[in-house]
Short mmCIF file of C-alpha atoms in Angstrom, two decimals:
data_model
loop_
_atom_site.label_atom_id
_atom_site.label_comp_id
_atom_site.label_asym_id
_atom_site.label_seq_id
_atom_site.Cartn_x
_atom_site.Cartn_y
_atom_site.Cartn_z
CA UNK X 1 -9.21 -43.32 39.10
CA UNK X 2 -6.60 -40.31 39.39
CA UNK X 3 -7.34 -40.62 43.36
CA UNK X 4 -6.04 -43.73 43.61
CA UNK X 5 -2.15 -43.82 45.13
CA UNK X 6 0.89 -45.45 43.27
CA UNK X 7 1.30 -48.44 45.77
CA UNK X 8 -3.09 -49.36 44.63
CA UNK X 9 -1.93 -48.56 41.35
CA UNK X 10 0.86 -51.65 40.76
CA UNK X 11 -1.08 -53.26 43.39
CA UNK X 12 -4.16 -53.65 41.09
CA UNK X 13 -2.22 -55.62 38.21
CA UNK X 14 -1.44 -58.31 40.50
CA UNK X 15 -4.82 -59.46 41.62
CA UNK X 16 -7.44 -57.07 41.42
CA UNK X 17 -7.24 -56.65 37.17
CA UNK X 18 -4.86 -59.16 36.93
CA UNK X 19 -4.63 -59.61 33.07
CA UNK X 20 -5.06 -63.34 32.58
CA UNK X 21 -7.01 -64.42 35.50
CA UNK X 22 -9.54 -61.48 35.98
CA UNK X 23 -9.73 -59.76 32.71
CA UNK X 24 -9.04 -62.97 30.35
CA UNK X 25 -6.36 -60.93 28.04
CA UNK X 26 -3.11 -62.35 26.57
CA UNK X 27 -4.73 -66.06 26.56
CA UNK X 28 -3.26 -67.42 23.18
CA UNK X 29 0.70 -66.68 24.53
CA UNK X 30 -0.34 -67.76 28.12
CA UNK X 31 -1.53 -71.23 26.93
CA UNK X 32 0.84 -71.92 23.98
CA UNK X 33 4.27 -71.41 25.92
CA UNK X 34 3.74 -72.70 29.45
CA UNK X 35 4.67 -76.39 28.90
CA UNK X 36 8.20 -75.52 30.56
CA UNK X 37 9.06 -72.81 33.26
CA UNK X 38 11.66 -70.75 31.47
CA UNK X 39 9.46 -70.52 28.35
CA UNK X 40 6.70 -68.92 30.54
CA UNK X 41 9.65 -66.64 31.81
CA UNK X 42 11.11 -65.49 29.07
CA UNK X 43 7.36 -65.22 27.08
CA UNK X 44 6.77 -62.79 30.36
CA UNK X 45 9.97 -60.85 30.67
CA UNK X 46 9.30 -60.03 26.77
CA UNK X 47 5.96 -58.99 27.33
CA UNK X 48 6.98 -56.67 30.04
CA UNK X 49 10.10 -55.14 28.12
CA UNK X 50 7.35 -54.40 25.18
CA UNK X 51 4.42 -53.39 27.34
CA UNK X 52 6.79 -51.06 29.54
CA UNK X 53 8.02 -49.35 26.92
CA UNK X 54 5.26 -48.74 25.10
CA UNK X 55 3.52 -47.35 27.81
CA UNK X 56 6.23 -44.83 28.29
CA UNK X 57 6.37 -43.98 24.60
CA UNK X 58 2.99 -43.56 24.41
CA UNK X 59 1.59 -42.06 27.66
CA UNK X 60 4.24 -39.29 26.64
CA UNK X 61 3.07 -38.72 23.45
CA UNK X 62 -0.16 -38.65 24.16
CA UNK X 63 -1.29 -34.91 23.13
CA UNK X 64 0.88 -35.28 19.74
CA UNK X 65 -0.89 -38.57 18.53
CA UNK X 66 -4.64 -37.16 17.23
CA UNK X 67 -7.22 -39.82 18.30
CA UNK X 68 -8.49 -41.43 14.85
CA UNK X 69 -5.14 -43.04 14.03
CA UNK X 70 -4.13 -43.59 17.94
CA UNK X 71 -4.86 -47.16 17.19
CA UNK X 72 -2.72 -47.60 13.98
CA UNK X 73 0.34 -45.71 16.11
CA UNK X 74 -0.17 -47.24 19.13
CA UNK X 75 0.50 -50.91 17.32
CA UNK X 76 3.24 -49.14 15.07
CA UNK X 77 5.18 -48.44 18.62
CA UNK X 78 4.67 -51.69 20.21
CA UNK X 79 5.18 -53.75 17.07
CA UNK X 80 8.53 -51.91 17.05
CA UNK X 81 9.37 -52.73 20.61
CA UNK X 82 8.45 -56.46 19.91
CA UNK X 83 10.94 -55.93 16.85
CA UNK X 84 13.67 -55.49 19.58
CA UNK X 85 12.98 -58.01 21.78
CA UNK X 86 12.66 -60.68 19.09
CA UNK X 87 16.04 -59.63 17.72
CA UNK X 88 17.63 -59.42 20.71
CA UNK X 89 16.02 -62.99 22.35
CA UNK X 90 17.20 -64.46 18.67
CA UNK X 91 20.82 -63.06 18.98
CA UNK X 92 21.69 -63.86 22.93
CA UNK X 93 19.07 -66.59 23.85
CA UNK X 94 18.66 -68.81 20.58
CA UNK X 95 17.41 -71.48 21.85
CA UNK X 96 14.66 -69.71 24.07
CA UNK X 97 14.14 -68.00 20.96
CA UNK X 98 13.82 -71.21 18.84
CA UNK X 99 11.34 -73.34 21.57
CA UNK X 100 8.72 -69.54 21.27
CA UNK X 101 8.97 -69.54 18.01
CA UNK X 102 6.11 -67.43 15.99
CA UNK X 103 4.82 -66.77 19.58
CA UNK X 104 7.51 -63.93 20.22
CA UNK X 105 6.25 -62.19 17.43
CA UNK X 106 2.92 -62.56 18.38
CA UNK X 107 3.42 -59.94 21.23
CA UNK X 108 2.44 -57.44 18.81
CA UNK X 109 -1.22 -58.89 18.65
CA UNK X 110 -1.31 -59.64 22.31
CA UNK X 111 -4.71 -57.54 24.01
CA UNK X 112 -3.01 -56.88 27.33
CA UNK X 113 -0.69 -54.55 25.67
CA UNK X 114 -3.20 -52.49 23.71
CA UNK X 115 -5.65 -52.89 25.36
CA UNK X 116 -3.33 -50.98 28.57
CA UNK X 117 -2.21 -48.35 26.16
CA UNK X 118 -5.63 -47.75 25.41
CA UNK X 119 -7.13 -48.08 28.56
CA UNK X 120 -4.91 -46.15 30.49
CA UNK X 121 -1.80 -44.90 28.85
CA UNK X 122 -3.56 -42.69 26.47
CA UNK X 123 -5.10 -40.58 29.53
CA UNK X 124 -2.74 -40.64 32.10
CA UNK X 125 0.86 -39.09 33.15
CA UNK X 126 4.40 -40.78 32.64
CA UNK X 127 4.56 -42.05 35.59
CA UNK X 128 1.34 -43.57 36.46
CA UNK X 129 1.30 -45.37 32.90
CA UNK X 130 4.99 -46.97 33.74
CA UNK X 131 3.21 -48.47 37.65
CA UNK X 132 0.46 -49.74 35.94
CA UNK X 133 2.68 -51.46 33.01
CA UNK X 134 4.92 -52.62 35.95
CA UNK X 135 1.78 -53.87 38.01
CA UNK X 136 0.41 -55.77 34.79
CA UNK X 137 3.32 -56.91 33.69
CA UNK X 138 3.95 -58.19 37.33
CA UNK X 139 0.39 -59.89 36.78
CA UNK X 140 1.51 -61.52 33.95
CA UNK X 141 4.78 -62.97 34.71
CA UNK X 142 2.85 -64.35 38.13
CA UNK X 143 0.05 -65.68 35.96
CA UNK X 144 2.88 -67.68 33.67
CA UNK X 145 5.06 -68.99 36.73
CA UNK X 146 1.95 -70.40 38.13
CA UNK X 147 0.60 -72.31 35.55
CA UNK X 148 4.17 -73.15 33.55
CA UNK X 149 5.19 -74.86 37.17
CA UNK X 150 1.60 -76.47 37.21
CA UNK X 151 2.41 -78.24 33.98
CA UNK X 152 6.29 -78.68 34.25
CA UNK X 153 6.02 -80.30 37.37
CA UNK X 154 3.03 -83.16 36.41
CA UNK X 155 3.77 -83.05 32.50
CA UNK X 156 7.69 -84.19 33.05
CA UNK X 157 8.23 -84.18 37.09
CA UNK X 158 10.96 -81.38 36.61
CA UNK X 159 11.17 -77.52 37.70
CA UNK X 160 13.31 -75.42 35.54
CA UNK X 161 15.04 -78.74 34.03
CA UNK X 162 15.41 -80.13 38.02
CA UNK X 163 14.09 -83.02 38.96
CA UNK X 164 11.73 -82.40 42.02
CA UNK X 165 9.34 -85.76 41.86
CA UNK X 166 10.50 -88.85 43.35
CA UNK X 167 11.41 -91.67 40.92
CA UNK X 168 7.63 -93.30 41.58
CA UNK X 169 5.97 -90.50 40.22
CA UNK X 170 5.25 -90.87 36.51
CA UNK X 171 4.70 -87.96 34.03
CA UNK X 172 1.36 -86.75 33.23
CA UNK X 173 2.24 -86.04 29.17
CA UNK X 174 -1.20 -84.60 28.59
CA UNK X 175 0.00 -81.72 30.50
CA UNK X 176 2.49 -80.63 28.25
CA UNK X 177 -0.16 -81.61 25.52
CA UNK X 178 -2.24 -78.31 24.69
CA UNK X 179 -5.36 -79.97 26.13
CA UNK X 180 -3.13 -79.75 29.50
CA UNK X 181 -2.66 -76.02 28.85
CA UNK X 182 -6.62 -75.52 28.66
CA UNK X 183 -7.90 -77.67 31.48
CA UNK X 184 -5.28 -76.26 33.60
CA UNK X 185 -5.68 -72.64 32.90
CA UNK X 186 -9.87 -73.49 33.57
CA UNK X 187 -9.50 -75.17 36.44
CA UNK X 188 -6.97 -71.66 37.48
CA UNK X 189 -9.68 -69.44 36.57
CA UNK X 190 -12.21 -71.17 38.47
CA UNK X 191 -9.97 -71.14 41.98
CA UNK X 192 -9.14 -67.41 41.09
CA UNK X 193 -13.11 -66.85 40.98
CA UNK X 194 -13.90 -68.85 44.16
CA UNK X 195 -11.21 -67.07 45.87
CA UNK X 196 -12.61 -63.86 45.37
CA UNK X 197 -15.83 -64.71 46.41
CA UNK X 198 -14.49 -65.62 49.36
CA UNK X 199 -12.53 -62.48 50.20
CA UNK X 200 -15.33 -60.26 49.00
CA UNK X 201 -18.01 -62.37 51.49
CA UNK X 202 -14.69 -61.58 54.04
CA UNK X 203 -15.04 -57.92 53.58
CA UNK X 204 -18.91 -57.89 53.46
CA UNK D 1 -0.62 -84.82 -2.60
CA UNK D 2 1.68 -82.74 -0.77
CA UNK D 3 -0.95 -79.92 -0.99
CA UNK D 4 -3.52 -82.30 0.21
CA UNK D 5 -1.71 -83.52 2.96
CA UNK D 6 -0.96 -79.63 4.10
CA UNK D 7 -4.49 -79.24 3.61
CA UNK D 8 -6.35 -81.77 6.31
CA UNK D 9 -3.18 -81.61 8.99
CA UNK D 10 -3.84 -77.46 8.90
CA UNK D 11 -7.67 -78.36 9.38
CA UNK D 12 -7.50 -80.98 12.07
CA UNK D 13 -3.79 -81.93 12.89
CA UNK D 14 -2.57 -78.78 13.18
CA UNK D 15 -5.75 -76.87 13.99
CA UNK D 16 -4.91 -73.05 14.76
CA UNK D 17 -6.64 -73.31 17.98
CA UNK D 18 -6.64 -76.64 19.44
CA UNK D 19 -2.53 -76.53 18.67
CA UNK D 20 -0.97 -73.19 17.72
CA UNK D 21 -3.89 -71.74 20.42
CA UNK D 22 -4.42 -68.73 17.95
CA UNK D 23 -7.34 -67.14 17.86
CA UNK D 24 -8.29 -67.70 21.72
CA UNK D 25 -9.94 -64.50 22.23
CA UNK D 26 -12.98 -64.87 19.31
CA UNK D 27 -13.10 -68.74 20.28
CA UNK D 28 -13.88 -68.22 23.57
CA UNK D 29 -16.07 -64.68 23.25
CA UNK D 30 -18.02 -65.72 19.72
CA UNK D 31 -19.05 -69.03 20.52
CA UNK D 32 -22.49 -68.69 22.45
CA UNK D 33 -24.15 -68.89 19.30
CA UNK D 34 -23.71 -71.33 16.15
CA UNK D 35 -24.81 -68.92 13.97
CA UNK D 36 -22.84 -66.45 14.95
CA UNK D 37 -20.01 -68.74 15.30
CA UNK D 38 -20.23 -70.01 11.87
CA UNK D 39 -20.04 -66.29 10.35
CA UNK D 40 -17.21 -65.36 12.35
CA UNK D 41 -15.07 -68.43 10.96
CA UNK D 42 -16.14 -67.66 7.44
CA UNK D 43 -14.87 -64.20 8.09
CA UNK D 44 -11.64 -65.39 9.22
CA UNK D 45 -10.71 -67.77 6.98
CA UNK D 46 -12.00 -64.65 4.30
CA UNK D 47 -9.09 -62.46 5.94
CA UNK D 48 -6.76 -65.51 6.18
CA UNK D 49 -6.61 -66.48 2.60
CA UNK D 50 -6.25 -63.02 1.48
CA UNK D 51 -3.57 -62.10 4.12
CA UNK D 52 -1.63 -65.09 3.24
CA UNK D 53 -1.63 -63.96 -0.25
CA UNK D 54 -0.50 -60.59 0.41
CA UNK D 55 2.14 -61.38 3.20
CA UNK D 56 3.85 -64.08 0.64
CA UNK D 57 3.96 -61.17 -1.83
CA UNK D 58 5.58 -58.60 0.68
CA UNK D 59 8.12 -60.92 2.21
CA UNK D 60 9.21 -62.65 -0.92
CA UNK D 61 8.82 -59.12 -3.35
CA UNK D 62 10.03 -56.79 -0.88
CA UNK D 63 11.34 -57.87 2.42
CA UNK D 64 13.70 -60.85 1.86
CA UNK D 65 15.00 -58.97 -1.86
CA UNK D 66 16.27 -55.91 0.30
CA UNK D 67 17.07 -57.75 2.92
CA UNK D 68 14.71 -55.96 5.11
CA UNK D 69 13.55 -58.96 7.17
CA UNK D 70 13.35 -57.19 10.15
CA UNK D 71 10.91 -55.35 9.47
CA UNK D 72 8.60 -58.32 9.52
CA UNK D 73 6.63 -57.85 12.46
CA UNK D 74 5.67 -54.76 11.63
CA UNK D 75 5.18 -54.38 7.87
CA UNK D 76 2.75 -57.77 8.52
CA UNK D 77 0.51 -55.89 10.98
CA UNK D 78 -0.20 -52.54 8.87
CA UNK D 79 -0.96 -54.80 5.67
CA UNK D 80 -3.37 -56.75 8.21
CA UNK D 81 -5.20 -53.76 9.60
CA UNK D 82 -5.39 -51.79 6.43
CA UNK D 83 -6.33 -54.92 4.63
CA UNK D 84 -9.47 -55.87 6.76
CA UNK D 85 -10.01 -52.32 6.26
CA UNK D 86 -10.26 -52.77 2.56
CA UNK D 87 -11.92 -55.79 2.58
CA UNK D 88 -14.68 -54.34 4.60
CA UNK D 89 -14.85 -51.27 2.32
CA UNK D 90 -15.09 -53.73 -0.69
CA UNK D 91 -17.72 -56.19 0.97
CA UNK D 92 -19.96 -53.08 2.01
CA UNK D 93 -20.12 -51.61 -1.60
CA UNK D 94 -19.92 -54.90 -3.36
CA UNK D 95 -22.56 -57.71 -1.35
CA UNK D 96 -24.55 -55.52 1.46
CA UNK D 97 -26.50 -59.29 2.48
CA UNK D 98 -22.70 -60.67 3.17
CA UNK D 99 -21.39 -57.30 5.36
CA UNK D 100 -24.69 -57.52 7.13
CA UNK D 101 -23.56 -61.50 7.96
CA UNK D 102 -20.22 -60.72 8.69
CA UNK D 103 -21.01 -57.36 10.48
CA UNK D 104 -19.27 -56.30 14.01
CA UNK D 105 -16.49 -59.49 13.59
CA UNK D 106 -14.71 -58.11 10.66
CA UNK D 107 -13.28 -55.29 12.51
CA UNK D 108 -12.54 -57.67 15.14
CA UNK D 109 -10.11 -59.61 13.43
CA UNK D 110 -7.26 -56.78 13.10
CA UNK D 111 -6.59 -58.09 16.54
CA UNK D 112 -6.97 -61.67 16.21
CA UNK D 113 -3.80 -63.24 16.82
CA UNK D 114 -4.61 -65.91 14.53
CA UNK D 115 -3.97 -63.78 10.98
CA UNK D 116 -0.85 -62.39 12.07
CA UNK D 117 0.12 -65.84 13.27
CA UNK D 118 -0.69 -67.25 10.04
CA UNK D 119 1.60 -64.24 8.14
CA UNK D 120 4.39 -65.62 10.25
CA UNK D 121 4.13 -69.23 10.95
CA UNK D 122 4.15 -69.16 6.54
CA UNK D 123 7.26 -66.86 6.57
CA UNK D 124 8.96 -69.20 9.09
CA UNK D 125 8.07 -72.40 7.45
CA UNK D 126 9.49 -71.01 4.10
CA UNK D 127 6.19 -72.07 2.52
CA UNK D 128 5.99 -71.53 -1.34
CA UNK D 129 3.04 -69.66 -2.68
CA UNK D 130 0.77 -72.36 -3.38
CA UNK D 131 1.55 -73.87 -0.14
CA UNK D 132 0.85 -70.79 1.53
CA UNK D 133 -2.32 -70.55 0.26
CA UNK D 134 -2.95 -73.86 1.10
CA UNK D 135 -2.07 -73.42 4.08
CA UNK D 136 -4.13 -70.22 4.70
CA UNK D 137 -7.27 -72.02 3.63
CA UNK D 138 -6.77 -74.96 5.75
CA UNK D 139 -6.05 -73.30 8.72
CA UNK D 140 -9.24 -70.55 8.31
CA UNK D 141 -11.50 -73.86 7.60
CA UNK D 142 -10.17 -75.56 10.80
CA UNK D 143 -10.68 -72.35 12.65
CA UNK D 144 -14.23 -72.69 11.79
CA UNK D 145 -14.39 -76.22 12.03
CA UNK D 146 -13.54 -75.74 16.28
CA UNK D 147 -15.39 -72.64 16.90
CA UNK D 148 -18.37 -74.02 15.20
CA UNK D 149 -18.18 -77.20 17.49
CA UNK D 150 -17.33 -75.15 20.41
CA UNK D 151 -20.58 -73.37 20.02
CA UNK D 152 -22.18 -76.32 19.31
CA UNK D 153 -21.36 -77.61 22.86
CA UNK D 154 -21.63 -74.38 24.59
CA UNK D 155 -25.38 -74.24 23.28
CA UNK D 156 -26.04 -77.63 24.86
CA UNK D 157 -23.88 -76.13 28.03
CA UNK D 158 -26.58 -73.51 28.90
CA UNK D 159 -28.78 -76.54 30.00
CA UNK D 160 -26.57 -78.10 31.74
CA UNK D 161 -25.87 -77.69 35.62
CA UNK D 162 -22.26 -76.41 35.66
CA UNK D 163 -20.70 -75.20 38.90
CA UNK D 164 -21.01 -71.70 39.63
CA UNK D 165 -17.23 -70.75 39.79
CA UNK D 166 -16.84 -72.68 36.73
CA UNK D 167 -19.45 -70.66 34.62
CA UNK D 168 -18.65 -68.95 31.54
CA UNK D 169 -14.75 -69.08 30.33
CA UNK D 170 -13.62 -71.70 33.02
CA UNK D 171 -15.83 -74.38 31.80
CA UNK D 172 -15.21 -73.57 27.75
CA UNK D 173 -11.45 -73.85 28.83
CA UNK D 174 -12.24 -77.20 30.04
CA UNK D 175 -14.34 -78.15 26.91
CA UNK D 176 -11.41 -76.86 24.33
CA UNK D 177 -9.07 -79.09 26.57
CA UNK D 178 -11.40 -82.08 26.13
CA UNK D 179 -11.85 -81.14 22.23
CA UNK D 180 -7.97 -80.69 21.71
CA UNK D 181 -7.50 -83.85 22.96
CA UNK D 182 -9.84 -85.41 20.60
CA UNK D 183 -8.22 -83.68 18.00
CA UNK D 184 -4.70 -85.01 18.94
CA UNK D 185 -6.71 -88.69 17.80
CA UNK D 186 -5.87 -87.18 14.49
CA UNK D 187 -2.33 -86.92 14.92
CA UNK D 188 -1.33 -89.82 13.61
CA UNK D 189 -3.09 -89.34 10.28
CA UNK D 190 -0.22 -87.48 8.97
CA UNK D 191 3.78 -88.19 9.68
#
């Protein structure tokens, strides 16, 4: 992996190890606030702050923190991070805050985050660990957009509060329903799949 | 009757996956096999009912008293880990048949997002102890309730003649979707 340059490096989180369509990490928060488009932004900014951070903190403290409790500090850092953005989202956004509810502080138990400090903060420099928490996070955020417009646009015919759909069209509620947020998000992974097939035949 | 009413909308109203969509990861990895299944929801709703006793104590003993709220998030996720840490201790030394059952998932559950969301969703919804408890219960028993089910269909899945990008998590995405909206038939049960 060290050969790898910085550009494959944040490239990687996008498509290649993209956390919610390739590795299947960070579902619960992906499905539970996507029924509107700032919710899936906000949910995403918030999981980058935290998973940025922590990658920082802990990539440089990697030779201090002895491996059997790496686990046990590793969540004491994030779950301090996530302190700071769920303060912070409750004192300048409340009613962002309000519509995520429990969800925000659910960052702490999200896999993407430990499962990066893990996987490659813990064994590689500064820098690299802050490109691959930008490239994931990246990942992320894209994953969100994509479905939250999916099921803004047919669960209420709006974008970001806008009306885009024509006065004919009428809203799809069980997209805003969680059953919308799981047959969407299959249907997702099963594009993402055929869509790498298809590139990899490309390149074969 | 308020209890009882807590009770069925955290098992089927309410259900922690199908509505709060906690406890993704083990629904969709642990639910190939009933079996299997049906020891990994006992083992939650083990974990849940204790951890909804303990994080009542510590927010309503400690936190809210000092008026150390903040420190929520993460005084509820060291009690969680060090508490499925104790409880596997305590299963291992007390009933070996029951740690064999429960095995590889009760390390697992540190992680699942469904006992820390249970520690909060109680602390947000200013539950009292006994409705906490309740509450705890319920929502372990529903988590069982769907994964069971889930596996239940996934079982009869392997037969069937699903499309190959569609194989594995797509098509249990597409079940749960199905199942939650089932499960909003129940919906009006409770106002």
């Amino acid at each position: 992996m060290p050969s790898k340059s910085v550009g494959a490096e944040y490239i990687k989180g996008l498509w290649e190890e993209n956390p919610v369509f390739r590795q299947l990490l960070g579902m619960c928060p992906t499905l539970a606030v996507t029924n509107a488009v700032i919710n899936g932004i906000a949910m995403g900014l918030a999981t980058s702050f935290v998973l940025i951070l922590s990658s920082l903190v802990v990539s440089s403290l990697k030779k201090l923190i002895p491996s059997q409790v790496r686990i046990a500090s590793y969540v004491v850092i994030i779950a301090t991070f996530v302190t700071i953005a769920d303060r912070f989202m409750a004192a300048f956004f409340p009613p962002i805050s309000k519509a995520l509810g429990p969800y925000l502080p659910l960052i702490v138990v999200n896999c993407i985050i430990l499962g990066r400090q893990e996987a490659f903060s813990s064994k590689n420099s500064v820098g690299r660990s802050l490109v691959d928490a930008l490239g994931m996070s990246t990942g992320f955020i894209l994953a969100l957009l994509v479905l939250s417009s999916i099921r803004e646009i047919l669960g209420m015919g709006t974008f970001l509060g806008h009306q885009v759909m024509g006065a004919w069209f009428k809203p799809w509620i069980i997209m805003i329903l969680p059953a919308g947020a799981f047959i969407t998000l299959g249907i997702l992974l099963a594009v993402a799949l055929v869509i790498e097939s298809k590139t990899k035949k490309r390149k074969a | 009757m308020e209890l009882i009413t807590l009770f069925i909308a955290a098992i089927l109203v309410n259900n922690f996956v199908l509505y709060y969509f906690l406890g993704i990861c083990p629904f969709l990895g642990v639910s190939k096999k009933i079996d299997s299944a049906f020891s990994m929801g006992m083992a939650v709703t083990f974990v849940m009912t204790i951890t909804a006793v303990v994080s009542w104590m510590i927010n309503h003993w400690i936190l809210i008293p000092y008026n150390l709220d903040y420190l929520q998030i993460v005084s509820f996720i060291l009690v969680i880990a060090a508490l499925v840490q104790l409880v596997e201790m305590f299963i291992r030394k007390i009933s070996p048949p029951l740690y064999q059952a429960l095995g590889i998932y009760l390390p697992l559950i540190t992680t699942n997002c469904a006992i820390m969301g249970l520690a909060l969703l109680a602390a947000l919804k200013d539950y009292g102890f006994a409705k906490t408890v309740v509450f705890g219960v319920g929502s372990g028993l529903g988590f069982t309730l769907a994964i069971v089910l889930m596996a239940g269909i996934r079982e009869q899945l392997d037969l069937a003649d699903v499309p190959e990008p569609l194989k594995g998590a797509g098509i249990a995405l597409i079940v749960a979707g199905i199942m939650a909206l089932a499960f909003t038939g129940f919906s009006g049960m409770i106002n």
